[in-house]
Coordinates of C-alpha atoms in Angstrom, one line a residue:
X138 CA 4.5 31.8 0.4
X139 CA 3.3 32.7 4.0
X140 CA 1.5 29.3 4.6
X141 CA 4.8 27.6 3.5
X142 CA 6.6 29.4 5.8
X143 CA 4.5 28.5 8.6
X144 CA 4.2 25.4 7.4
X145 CA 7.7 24.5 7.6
X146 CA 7.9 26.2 11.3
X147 CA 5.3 23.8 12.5
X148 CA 7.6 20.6 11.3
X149 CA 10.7 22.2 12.5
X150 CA 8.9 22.6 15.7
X151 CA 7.4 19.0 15.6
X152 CA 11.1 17.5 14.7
X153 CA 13.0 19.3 17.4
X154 CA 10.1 17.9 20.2
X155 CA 10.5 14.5 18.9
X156 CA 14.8 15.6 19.0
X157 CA 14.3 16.4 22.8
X158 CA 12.2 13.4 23.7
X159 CA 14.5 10.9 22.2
X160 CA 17.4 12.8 24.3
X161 CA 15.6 12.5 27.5
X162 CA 14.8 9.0 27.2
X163 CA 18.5 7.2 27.7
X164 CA 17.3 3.9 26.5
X165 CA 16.8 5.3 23.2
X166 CA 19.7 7.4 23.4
X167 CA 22.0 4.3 24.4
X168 CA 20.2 2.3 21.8
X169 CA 21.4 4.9 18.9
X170 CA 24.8 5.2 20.5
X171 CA 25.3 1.5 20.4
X172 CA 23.7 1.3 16.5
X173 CA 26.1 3.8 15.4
X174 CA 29.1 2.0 16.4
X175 CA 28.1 -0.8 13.9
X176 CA 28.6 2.1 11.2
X177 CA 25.7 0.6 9.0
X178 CA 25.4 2.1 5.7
X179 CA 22.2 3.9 5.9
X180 CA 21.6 2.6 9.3
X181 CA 18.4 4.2 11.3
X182 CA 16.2 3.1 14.5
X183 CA 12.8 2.7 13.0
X184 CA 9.1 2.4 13.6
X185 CA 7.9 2.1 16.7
X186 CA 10.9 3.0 18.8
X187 CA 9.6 6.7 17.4
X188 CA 6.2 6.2 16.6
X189 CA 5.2 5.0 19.9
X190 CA 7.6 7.4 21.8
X191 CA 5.4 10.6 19.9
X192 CA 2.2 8.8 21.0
X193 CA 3.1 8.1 24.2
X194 CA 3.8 11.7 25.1
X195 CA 1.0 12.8 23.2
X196 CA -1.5 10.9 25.4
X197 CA 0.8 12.3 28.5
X198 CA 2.0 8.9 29.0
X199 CA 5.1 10.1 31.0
X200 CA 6.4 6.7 32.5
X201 CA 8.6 5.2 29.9
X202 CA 7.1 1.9 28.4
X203 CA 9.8 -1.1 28.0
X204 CA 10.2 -1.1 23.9
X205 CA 8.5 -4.1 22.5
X206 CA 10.8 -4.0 19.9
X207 CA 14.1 -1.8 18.3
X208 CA 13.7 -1.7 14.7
X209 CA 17.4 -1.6 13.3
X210 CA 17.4 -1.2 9.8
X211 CA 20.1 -0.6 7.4
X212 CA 20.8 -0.8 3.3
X213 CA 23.7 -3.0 1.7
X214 CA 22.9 -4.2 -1.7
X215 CA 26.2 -6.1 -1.6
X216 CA 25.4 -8.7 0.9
X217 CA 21.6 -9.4 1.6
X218 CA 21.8 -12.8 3.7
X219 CA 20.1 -13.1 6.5
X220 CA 23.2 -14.4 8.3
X221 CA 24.4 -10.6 8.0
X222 CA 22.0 -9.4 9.9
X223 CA 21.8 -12.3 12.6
X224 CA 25.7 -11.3 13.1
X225 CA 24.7 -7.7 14.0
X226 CA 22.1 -8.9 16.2
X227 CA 24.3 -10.7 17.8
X228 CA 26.9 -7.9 18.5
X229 CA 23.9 -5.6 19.8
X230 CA 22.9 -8.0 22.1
X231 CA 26.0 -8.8 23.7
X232 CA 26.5 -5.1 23.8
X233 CA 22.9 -4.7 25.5
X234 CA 21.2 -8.0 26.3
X235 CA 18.5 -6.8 28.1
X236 CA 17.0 -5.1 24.8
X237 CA 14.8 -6.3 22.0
X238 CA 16.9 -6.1 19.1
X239 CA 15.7 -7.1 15.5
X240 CA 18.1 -5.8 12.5
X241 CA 17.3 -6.2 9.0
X242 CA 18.8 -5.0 5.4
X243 CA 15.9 -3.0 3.8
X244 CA 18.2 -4.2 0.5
X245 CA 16.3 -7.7 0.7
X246 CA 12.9 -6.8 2.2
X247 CA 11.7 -6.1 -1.5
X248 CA 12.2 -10.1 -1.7
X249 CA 9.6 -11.0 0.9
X250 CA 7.4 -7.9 -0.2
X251 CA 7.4 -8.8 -3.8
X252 CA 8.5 -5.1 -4.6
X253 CA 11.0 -4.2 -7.4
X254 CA 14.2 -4.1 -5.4
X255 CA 14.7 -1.0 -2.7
X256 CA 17.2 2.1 -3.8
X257 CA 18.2 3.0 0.0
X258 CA 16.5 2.7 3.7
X259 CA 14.4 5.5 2.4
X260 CA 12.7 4.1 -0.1
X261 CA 12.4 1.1 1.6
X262 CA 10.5 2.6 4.3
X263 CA 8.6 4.7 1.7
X264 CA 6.9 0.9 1.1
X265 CA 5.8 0.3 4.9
X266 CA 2.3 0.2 5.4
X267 CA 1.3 2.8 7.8
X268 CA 3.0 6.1 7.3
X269 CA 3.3 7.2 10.4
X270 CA 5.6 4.3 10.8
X271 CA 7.9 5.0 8.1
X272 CA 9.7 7.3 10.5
X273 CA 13.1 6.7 11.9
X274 CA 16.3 8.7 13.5
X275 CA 20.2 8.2 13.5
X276 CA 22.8 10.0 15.5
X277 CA 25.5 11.5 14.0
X278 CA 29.3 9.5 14.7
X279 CA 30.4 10.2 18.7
X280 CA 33.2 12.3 19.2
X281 CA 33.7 10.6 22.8
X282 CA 31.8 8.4 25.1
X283 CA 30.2 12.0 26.6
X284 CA 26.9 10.9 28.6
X285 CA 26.0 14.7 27.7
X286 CA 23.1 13.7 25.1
X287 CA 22.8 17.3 24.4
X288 CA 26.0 17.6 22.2
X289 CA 24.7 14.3 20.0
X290 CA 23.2 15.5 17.1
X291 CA 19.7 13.3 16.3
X292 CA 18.5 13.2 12.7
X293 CA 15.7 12.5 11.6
X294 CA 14.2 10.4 8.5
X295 CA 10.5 10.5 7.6
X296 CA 9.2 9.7 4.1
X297 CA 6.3 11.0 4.3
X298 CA 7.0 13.7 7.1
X299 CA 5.7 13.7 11.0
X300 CA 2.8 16.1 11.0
X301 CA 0.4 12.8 10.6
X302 CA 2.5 11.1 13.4
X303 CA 2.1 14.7 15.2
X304 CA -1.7 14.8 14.0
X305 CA -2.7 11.4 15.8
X306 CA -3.5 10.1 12.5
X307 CA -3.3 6.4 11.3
X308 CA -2.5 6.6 7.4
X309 CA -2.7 3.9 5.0
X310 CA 0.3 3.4 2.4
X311 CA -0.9 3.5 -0.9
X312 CA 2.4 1.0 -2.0
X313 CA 0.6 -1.5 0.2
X314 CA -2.7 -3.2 0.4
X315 CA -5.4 -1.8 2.3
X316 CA -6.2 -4.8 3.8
X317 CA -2.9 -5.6 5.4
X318 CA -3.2 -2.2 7.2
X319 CA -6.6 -3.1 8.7
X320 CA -4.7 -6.2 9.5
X321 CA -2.1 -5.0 11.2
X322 CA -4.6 -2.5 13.2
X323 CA -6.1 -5.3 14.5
X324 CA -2.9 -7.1 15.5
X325 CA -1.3 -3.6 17.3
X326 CA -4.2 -2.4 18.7
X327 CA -3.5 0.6 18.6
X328 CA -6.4 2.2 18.5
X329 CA -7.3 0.1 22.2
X330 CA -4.2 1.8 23.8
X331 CA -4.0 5.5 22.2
X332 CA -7.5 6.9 22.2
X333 CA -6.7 9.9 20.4
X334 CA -5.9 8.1 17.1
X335 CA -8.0 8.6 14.6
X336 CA -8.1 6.7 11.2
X337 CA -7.9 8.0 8.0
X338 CA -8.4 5.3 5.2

């Protein structure tokens, strides 16, 4: 029961870092606060817009690295075209041009997975293949336009947890194939720009 305990006090402790990095970065924060305007059902920031924030500070990388990518993803079973997801790109970047949007409905990525269909973003993600990726945060709905980012609540979504994203660890998902995981190693080169990584296959 004690090693529970502390247990669960290490992730608290972990989340509410990851909570007060994500508030002191405000192109992360004005990339959640311009997401949850769209009020997408089930509709997170995703992948490496945390994974890489966590490894960044981790290494004491302080100077904020332009995101390669925000991974916007959300869950409607009732429309799954891609045109649906174009249209939100389209409002995100007139609302923020000068960032790298890419949205898609985890309610159709079973299609191009060849997975049994998805149940919600969650279990979507629960399908990614690293699982240190399958991490993402939400904010909850803004009472104003306050630039205070302290009042914004952040929530966070991890399927498998963040002590491995914590850990420095690099995790296969066992709902994918080992060899698209060494794949996309290779492609990220990851383990070129974070030293501290360590693979566990």
């Amino acid at each position: 029961m004690k090693q529970v305990e502390s247990d669960s006090h290490i992730l608290m402790s972990n989340e509410e870092r990851l909570k007060g990095w994500i508030r002191q970065d405000p192109v992360r924060m004005r990339a959640l606060q311009l997401v949850q305007t769209l009020n997408l059902p089930q509709g997170f920031i995703a992948a490496g817009f945390v994974r890489n924030l966590v490894w960044d500070k981790l290494h004491g990388i302080e100077l904020n690295r332009p995101l390669a990518d925000i991974d916007v993803i959300y869950f409607n079973p009732n429309d799954i075209s891609e045109t649906a997801d174009q249209a939100y790109e389209l409002e995100l970047r007139e609302l923020a041009p000068e960032l790298p949007w890419s949205v898609k409905n985890q309610a159709r990525m079973h299609i191009r997975n060849g997975d049994a269909p998805y149940l919600s973003s969650l279990d979507a993600m629960g399908y990614w293949p690293e699982q240190e990726t399958a991490v993402a945060v939400s904010i909850d709905p803004l009472i104003d336009s306050t630039d205070n980012f302290s009042t914004i609540n952040i929530n966070c979504h991890a399927v498998f947890g963040i002590e491995k994203l914590f850990n420095l660890t690099l995790s296969p998902n066992r709902n994918r194939s080992l060899a698209l995981f060494e794949k996309r190693l290779k492609e990220k080169g990851w383990l070129d720009r974070y030293a501290k990584l360590t693979v566990q296959r």
